[in-house]
Coordinates of C-alpha atoms in Angstrom, one line a residue:
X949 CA 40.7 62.7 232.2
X950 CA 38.5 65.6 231.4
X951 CA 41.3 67.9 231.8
X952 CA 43.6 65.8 229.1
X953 CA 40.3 65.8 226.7
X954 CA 40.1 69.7 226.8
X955 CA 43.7 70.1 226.6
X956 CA 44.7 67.5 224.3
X957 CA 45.6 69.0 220.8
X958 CA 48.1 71.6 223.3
X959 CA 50.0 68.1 225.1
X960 CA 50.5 66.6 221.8
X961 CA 52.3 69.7 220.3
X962 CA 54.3 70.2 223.4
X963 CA 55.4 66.5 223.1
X964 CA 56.3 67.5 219.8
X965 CA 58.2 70.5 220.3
X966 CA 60.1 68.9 223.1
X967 CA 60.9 66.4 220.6
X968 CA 62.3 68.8 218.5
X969 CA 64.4 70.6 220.4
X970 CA 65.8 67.4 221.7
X971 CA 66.9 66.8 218.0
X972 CA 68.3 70.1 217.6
X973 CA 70.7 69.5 220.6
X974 CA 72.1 66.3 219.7
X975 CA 72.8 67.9 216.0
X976 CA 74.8 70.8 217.3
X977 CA 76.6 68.3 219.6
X978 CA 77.1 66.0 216.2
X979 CA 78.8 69.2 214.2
X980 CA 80.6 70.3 217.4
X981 CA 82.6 67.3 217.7
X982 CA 82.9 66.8 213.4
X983 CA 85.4 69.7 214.1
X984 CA 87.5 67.7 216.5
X985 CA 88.1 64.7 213.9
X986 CA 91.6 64.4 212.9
X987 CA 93.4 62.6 209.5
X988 CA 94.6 60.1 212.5
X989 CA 90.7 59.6 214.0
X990 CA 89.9 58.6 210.3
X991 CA 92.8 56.4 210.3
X992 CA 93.4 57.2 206.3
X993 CA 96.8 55.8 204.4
X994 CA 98.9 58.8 203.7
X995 CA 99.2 59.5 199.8
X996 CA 102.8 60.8 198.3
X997 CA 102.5 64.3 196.9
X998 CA 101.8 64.1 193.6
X999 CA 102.6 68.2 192.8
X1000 CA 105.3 70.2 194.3
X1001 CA 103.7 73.3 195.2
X1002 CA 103.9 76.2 192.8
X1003 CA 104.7 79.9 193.7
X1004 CA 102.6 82.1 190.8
X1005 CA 104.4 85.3 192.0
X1006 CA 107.6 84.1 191.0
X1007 CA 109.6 85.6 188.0
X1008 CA 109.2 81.7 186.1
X1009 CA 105.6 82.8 186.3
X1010 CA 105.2 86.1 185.1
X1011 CA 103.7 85.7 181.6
X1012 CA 103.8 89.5 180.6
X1013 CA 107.8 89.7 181.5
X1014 CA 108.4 86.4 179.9
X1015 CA 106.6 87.3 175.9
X1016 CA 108.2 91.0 176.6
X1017 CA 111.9 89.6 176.6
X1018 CA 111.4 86.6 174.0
X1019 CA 110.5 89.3 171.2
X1020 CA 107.6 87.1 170.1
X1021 CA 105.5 90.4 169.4
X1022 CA 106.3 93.2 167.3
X1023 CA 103.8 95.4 169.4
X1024 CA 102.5 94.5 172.5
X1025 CA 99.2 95.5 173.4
X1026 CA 98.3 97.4 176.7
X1027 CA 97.2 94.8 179.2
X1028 CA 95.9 97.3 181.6
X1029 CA 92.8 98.2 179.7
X1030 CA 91.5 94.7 179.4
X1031 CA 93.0 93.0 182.9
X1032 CA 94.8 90.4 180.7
X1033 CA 96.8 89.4 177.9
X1034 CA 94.5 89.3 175.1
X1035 CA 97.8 88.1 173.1
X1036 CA 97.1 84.6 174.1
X1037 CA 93.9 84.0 172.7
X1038 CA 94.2 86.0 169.1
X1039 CA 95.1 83.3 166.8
X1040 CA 97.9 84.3 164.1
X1041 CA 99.6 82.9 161.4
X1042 CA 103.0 81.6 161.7
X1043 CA 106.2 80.2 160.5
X1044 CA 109.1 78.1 161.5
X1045 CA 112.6 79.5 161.5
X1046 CA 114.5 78.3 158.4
X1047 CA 117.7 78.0 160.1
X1048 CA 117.8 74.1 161.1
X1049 CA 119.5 74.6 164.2
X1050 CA 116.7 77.0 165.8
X1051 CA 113.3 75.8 163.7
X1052 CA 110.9 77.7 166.2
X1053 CA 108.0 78.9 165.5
X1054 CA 108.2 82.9 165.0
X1055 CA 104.7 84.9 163.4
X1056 CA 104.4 85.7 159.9
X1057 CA 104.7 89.2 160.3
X1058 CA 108.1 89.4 162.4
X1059 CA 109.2 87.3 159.6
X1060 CA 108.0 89.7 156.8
X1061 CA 108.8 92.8 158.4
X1062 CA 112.2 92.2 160.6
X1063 CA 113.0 89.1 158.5
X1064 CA 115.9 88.0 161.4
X1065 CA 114.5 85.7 163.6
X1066 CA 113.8 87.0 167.3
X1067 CA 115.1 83.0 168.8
X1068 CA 118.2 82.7 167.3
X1069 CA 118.9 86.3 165.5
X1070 CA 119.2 84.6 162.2
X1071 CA 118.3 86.1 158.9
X1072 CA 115.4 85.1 156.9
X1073 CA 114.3 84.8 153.6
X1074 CA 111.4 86.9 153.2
X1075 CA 108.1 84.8 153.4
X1076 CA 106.1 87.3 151.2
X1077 CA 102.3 87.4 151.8
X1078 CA 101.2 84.6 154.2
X1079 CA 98.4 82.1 151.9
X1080 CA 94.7 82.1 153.2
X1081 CA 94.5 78.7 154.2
X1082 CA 90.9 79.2 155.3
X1083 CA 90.2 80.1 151.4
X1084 CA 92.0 77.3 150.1
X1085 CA 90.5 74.7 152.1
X1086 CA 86.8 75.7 151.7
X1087 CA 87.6 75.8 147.9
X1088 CA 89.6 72.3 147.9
X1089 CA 87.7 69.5 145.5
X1090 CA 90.0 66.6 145.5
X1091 CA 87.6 64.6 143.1
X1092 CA 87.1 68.1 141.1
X1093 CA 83.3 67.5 140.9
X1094 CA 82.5 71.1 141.6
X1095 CA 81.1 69.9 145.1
X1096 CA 84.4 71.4 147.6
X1097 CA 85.5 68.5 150.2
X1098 CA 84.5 70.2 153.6
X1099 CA 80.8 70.4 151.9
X1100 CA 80.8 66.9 150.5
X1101 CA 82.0 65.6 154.0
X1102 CA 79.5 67.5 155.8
X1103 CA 76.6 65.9 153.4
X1104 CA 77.8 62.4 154.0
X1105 CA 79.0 62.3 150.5
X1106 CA 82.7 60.8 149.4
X1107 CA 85.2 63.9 148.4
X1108 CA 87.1 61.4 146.1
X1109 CA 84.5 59.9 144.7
X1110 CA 83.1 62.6 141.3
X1111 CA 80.4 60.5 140.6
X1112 CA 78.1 61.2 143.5
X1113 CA 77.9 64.7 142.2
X1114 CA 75.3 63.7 139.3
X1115 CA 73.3 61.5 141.9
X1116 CA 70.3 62.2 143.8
X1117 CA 70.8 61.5 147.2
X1118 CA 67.2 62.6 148.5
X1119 CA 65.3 61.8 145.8
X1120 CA 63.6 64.8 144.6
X1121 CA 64.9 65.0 140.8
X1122 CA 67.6 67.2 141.1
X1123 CA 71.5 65.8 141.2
X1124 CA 73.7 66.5 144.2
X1125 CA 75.7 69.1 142.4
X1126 CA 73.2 71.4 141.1
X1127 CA 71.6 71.7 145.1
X1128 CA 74.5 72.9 146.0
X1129 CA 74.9 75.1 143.0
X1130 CA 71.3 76.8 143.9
X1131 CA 72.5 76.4 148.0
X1132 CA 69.2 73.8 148.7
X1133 CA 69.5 70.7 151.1
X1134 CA 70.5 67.6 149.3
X1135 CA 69.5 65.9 152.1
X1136 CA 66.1 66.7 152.5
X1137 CA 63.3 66.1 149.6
X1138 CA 61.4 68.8 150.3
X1139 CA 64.3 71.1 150.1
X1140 CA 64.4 71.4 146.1
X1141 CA 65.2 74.6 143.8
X1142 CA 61.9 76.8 142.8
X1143 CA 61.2 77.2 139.4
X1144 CA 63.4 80.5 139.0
X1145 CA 66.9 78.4 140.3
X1146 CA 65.7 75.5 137.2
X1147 CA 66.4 78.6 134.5
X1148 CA 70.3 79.0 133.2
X1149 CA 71.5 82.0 131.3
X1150 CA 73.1 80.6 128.4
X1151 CA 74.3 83.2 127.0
X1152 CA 73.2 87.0 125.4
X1153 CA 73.1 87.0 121.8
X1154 CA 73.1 89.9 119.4
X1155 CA 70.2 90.7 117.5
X1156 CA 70.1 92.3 113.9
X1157 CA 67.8 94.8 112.8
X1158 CA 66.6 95.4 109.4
X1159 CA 68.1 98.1 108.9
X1160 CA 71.3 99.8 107.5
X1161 CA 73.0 103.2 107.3
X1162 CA 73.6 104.0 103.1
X1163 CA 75.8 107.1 103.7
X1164 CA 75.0 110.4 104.9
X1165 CA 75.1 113.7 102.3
X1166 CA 76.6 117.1 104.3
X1167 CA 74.0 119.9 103.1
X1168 CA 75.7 122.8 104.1
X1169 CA 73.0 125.3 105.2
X1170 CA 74.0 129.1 103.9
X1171 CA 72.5 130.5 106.8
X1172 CA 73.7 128.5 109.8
X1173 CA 77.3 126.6 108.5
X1174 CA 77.4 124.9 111.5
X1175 CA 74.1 123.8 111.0
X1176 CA 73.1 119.8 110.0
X1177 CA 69.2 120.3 109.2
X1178 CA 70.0 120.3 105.4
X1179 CA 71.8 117.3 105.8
X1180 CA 70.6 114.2 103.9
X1181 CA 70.9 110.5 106.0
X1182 CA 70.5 107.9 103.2
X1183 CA 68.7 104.5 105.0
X1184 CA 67.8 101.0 104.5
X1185 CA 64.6 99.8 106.2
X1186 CA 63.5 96.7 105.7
X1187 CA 64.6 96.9 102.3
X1188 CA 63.4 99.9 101.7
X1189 CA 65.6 103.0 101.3
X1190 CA 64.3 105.8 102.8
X1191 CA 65.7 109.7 103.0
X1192 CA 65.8 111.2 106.5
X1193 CA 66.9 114.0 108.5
X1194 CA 68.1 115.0 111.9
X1195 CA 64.8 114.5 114.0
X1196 CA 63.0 112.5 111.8
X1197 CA 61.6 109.3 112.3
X1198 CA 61.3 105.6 111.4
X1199 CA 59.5 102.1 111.9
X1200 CA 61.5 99.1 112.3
X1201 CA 60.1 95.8 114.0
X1202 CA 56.9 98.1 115.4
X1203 CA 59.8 100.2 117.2
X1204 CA 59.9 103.7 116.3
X1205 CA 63.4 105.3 115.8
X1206 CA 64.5 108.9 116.3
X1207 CA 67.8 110.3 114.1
X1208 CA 69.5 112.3 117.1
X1209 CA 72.9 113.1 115.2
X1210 CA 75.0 112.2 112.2
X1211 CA 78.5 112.5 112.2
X1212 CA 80.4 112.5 108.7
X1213 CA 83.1 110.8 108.4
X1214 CA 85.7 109.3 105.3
X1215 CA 87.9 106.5 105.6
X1216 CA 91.4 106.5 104.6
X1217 CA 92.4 107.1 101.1
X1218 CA 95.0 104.8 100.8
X1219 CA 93.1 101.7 102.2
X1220 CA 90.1 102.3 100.0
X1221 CA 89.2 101.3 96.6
X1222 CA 88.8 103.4 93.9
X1223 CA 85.1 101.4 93.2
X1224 CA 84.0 101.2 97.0
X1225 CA 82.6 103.9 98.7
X1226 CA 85.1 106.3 101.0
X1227 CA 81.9 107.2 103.1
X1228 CA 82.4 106.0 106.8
X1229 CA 79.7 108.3 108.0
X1230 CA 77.6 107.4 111.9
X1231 CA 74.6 108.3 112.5
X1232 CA 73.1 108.0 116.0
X1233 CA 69.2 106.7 117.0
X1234 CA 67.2 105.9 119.7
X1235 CA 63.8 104.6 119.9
X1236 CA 60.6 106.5 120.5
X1237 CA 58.8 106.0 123.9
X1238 CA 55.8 108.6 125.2
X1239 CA 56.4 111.1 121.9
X1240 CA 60.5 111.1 123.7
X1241 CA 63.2 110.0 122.3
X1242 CA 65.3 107.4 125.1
X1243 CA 68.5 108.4 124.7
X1244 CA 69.4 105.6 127.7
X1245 CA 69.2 103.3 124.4
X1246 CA 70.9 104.8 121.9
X1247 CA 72.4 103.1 118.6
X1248 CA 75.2 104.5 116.4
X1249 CA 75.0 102.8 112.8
X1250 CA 78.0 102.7 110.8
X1251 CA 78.0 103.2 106.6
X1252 CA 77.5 99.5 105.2
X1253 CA 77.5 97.8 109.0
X1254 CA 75.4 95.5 111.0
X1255 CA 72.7 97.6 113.3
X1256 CA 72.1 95.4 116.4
X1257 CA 69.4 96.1 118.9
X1258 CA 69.9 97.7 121.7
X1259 CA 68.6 95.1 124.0
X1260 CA 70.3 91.2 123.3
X1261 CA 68.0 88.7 123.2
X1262 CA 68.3 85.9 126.2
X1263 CA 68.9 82.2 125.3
X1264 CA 68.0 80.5 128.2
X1265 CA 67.7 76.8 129.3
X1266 CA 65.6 74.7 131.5
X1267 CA 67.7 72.4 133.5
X1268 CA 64.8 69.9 133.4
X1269 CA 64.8 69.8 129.8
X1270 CA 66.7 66.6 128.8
X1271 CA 67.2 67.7 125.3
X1272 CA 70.6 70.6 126.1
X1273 CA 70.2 71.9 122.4
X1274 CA 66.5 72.7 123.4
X1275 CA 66.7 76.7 124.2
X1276 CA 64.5 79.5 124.9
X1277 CA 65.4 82.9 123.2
X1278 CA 63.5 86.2 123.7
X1279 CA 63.8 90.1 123.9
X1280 CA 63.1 92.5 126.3
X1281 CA 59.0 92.8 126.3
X1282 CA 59.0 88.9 125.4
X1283 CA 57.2 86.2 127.9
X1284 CA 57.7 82.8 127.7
X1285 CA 56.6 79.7 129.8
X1286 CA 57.6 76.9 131.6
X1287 CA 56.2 74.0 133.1
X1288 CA 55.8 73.0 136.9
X1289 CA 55.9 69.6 138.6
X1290 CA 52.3 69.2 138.6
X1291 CA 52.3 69.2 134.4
X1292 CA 51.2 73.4 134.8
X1293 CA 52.5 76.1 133.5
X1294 CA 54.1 79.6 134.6
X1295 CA 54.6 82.6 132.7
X1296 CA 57.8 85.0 132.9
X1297 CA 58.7 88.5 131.0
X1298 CA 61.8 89.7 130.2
X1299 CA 62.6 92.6 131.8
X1300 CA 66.4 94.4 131.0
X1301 CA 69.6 92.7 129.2
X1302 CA 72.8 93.3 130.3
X1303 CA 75.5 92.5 128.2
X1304 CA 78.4 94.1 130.3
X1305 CA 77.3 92.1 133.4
X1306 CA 75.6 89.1 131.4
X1307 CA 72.9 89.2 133.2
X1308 CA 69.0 89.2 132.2
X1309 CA 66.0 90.3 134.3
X1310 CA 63.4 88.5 134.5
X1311 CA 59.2 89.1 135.9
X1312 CA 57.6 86.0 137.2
X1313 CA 54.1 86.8 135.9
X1314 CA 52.1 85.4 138.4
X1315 CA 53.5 86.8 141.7
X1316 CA 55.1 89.7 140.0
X1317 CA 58.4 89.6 141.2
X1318 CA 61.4 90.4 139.5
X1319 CA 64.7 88.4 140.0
X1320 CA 68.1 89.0 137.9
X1321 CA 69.7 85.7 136.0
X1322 CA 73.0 85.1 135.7
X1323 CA 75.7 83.6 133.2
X1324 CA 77.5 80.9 134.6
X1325 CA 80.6 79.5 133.3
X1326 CA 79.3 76.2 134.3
X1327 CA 75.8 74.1 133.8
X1328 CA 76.2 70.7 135.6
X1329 CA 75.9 67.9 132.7
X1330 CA 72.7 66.0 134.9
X1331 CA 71.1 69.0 137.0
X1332 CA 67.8 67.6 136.6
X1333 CA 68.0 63.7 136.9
X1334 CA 64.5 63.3 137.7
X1335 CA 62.4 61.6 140.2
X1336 CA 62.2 58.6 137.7
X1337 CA 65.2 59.1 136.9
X1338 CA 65.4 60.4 133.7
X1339 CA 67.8 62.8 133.8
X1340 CA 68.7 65.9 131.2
X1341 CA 71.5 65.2 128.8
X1342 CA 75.2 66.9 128.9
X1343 CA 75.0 70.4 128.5
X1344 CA 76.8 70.8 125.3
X1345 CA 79.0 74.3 124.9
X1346 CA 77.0 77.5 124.3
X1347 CA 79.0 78.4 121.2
X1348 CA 78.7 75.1 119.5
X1349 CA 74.9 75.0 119.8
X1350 CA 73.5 75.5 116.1
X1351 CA 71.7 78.7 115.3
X1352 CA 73.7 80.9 118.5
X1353 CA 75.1 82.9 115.7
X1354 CA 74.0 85.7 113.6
X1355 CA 75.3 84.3 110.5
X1356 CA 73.4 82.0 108.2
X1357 CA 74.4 78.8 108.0
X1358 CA 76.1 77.7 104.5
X1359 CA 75.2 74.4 102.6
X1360 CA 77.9 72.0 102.5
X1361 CA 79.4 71.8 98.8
X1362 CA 79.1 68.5 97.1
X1363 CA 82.2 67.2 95.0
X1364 CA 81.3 67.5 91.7
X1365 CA 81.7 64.5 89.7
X1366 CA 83.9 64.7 87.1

C-alpha cells in the first residue's frame, strides 16, 4: 500500500497511456479495413449514367481551331501570351445576318469592314457606325421629366409617371428633380444642396456706359505723318463732351479709361446721307488699374454706337425664391446676399463674367472660396418646394422677364378719341 501511495500519480498515467494506445490500434484497424469496403458491401442501387463521358482532347473540343475556321474574328489575338482565349470574355457589339435564310449573329465590325457575312458568304448592307446603347439608355426619360429612367428606378421613383419630379420625396424642401440636377440624395434629408447649388445663372446681360464716341479729327503731325498725337477724339461722357488724345484719360462710373488707339474710318458714300455724318471712326480704351492701363479689358467704341462694359452684369436667381421674376443683378466688384435656413444671411462677390462660356464667378465671403456658375438651359419650374411646402413658382423664360433688356420700355399709346 505504501508503495501504490508513493507511486500513484506514475500508475494512473500508465493506465492512461495504455489506454491510449489501445485506441490508437483499433483506429488503424477501423481505416485498414474502410479500404476493403466494396459498392457491393454497401449494398447501394446502381444509378444509370446520367453523362456520357467526354474526351476534351478531341478536335469537337478544341475552342481555338473551332473560332479560327468559323471566321468570327477579323484578328485573332495571340493566346500564348495570356494562356487563354481572352476572345471569350471581351464583350462586342453585334449584328444578325440580314439574309433570312442564315440570321446569325456576326460582330459589327466584320459587318462594317468585309460587309459579306463570314456564315453564309452573303453580302451585306453596310451597318454604318454601331449606336451606343449604353448612352442612350442612361439618357432614356420615358415620362420626359428631366429625371433619366435607370435613375428614377434606382430612387424608387415611377419612370412614367413626370409628376414625381416636382415632389419631395425626403422631405427637406427641395423637389426630386432639382437633387438630381445638383447630384444630392433624394432619399436622404440631410443630403440637401448648399447654398452655392440654390443660385441659377439666368443669364449675362449687357451693360451701357455713359459714354459715346462723337467722331475722331486726323491731325496730321508735319513732323512725324505717321504720327496720331495731334489727332483730336471727340467724346461724350456722361453728357458731357469732352476733347481727348491718344493717352489721355477719362472718368466714367468711378472707372478710369485710357484712349490706347483710334482708327479713322468713313463709311460708304453711297449708303450715307448727305445730312448724316460719313465718320465711322473706332477708338480703342481700357480702364486704368495701379497707374496701367489693362489692355486684358479693352473696348473699341464705334462713332454714334452703344459702349458696353467690358464685364456683363449677372442676373441671377434663388431657387428658393417663390417669386421667378424676383432676380439679382450685379457687376464684377458687386456683393450681394442671400438668406440661409436658419433666417441668416451670407454674403457673395462677383468675381469674373464670361460671356463666351456664360459663366460667372463667384467669392463666398465668409469661407472665401471661389466657385464658377453656370447657364443652364433649364431651371426646374418647383426646385424649392419647401419644407412647408410652399414651393417657388414656374420659372418664366429669361428673355420674357421685364427689364432683361437694355432698351427702355415704351408707354402703350392710347386710341385717341375722336
Amino acid at each position: 500500500m505504501d508503495i501504490l501511495k508513493q507511486h500513484y500519480e506514475k500508475v494512473v498515467l500508465g493506465a492512461l497511456l495504455l489506454g491510449f494506445v489501445l485506441a490508437l490500434v483499433y483506429l488503424l484497424q477501423m481505416v485498414e479495413s474502410a479500404r476493403n469496403v466494396t459498392l457491393e458491401d454497401l449494398q447501394f442501387s446502381k444509378q444509370n449514367q446520367l453523362y456520357e463521358k467526354q474526351d476534351f482532347s478531341q478536335a469537337d473540343h478544341n475552342i481555338d481551331a473551332k473560332l479560327g475556321t468559323a471566321a468570327v474574328w477579323e484578328v485573332r489575338g495571340d493566346s500564348s501570351k495570356l494562356g487563354f482565349n481572352a476572345e471569350l470574355s471581351v464583350p462586342m457589339k453585334s449584328l444578325r445576318c440580314e439574309n433570312t435564310s442564315c440570321s446569325k449573329i456576326l460582330p459589327w465590325v466584320v459587318a462594317q469592314t468585309k460587309k459579306v457575312c463570314p456564315h453564309c458568304g452573303e453580302k451585306l448592307t453596310d451597318p454604318q457606325d454601331a449606336p451606343d446603347y449604353e448612352s442612350t439608355v442612361a439618357k432614356l426619360d420615358s415620362d420626359g421629366d428631366g429625371m433619366p429612367d435607370r435613375y428614377e428606378l434606382k430612387m424608387g421613383f415611377n419612370p412614367a409617371e413626370s409628376s414625381d419630379a416636382d415632389q419631395d420625396k425626403d422631405g427637406d424642401g427641395f423637389s426630386n428633380l432639382y437633387e438630381f440636377m445638383v447630384k444630392t440624395d433624394p432619399l436622404n434629408a440631410k443630403s440637401f444642396p448648399a447654398l452655392e447649388k440654390c443660385l441659377f445663372l439666368v443669364r449675362l446681360q449687357k451693360k451701357t456706359m455713359p459714354v459715346q464716341l462723337l467722331g475722331v479729327t486726323p491731325i496730321p503731325d508735319k513732323a512725324n505723318p505717321k504720327s496720331k498725337k495731334n489727332w483730336d477724339i471727340s467724346v461724350s461722357v456722361n453728357n458731357m463732351r469732352e476733347s481727348l488724345t491718344i493717352g489721355g484719360e477719362f472718368e466714367v462710373n468711378k472707372v478710369r479709361y485710357r484712349v490706347l488707339d483710334a482708327i479713322y474710318r468713313t463709311g460708304d458714300a453711297q449708303s450715307v446721307s448727305v445730312v448724316l455724318d460719313n465718320d465711322k471712326s473706332e477708338v480703342v480704351i481700357a480702364p486704368v488699374v495701379n497707374g496701367k492701363a489693362d489692355e486684358t479689358h479693352k473696348i473699341t467704341m464705334v462713332v454714334k454706337q452703344k459702349v458696353y462694359e467690358p464685364n456683363h452684369l449677372a442676373v441671377i436667381r434663388d431657387v428658393r425664391e417663390s417669386n421667378p421674376r424676383k432676380t439679382i443683378r450685379k457687376g464684377v466688384g458687386e456683393t450681394f446676399e442671400i438668406k440661409t435656413e436658419d433666417d441668416a444671411k451670407l454674403s457673395f462677390q462677383v468675381i469674373a463674367t464670361d460671356a463666351v462660356k456664360e459663366s460667372v464667378r463667384l467669392l463666398n465671403m465668409e469661407t472665401q472660396e471661389e466657385f464658377l456658375l453656370e447657364r443652364h438651359s433649364r431651371i426646374p419650374r418647383n426646385a424649392y418646394v419647401g419644407r412647408g411646402g410652399a414651393g417657388g413658382g414656374e420659372m418664366m423664360d429669361p428673355m420674357m422677364m421685364p427689364g432683361m433688356d437694355d432698351q427702355p420700355r415704351r408707354k402703350k399709346s392710347r386710341p385717341r378719341r375722336n
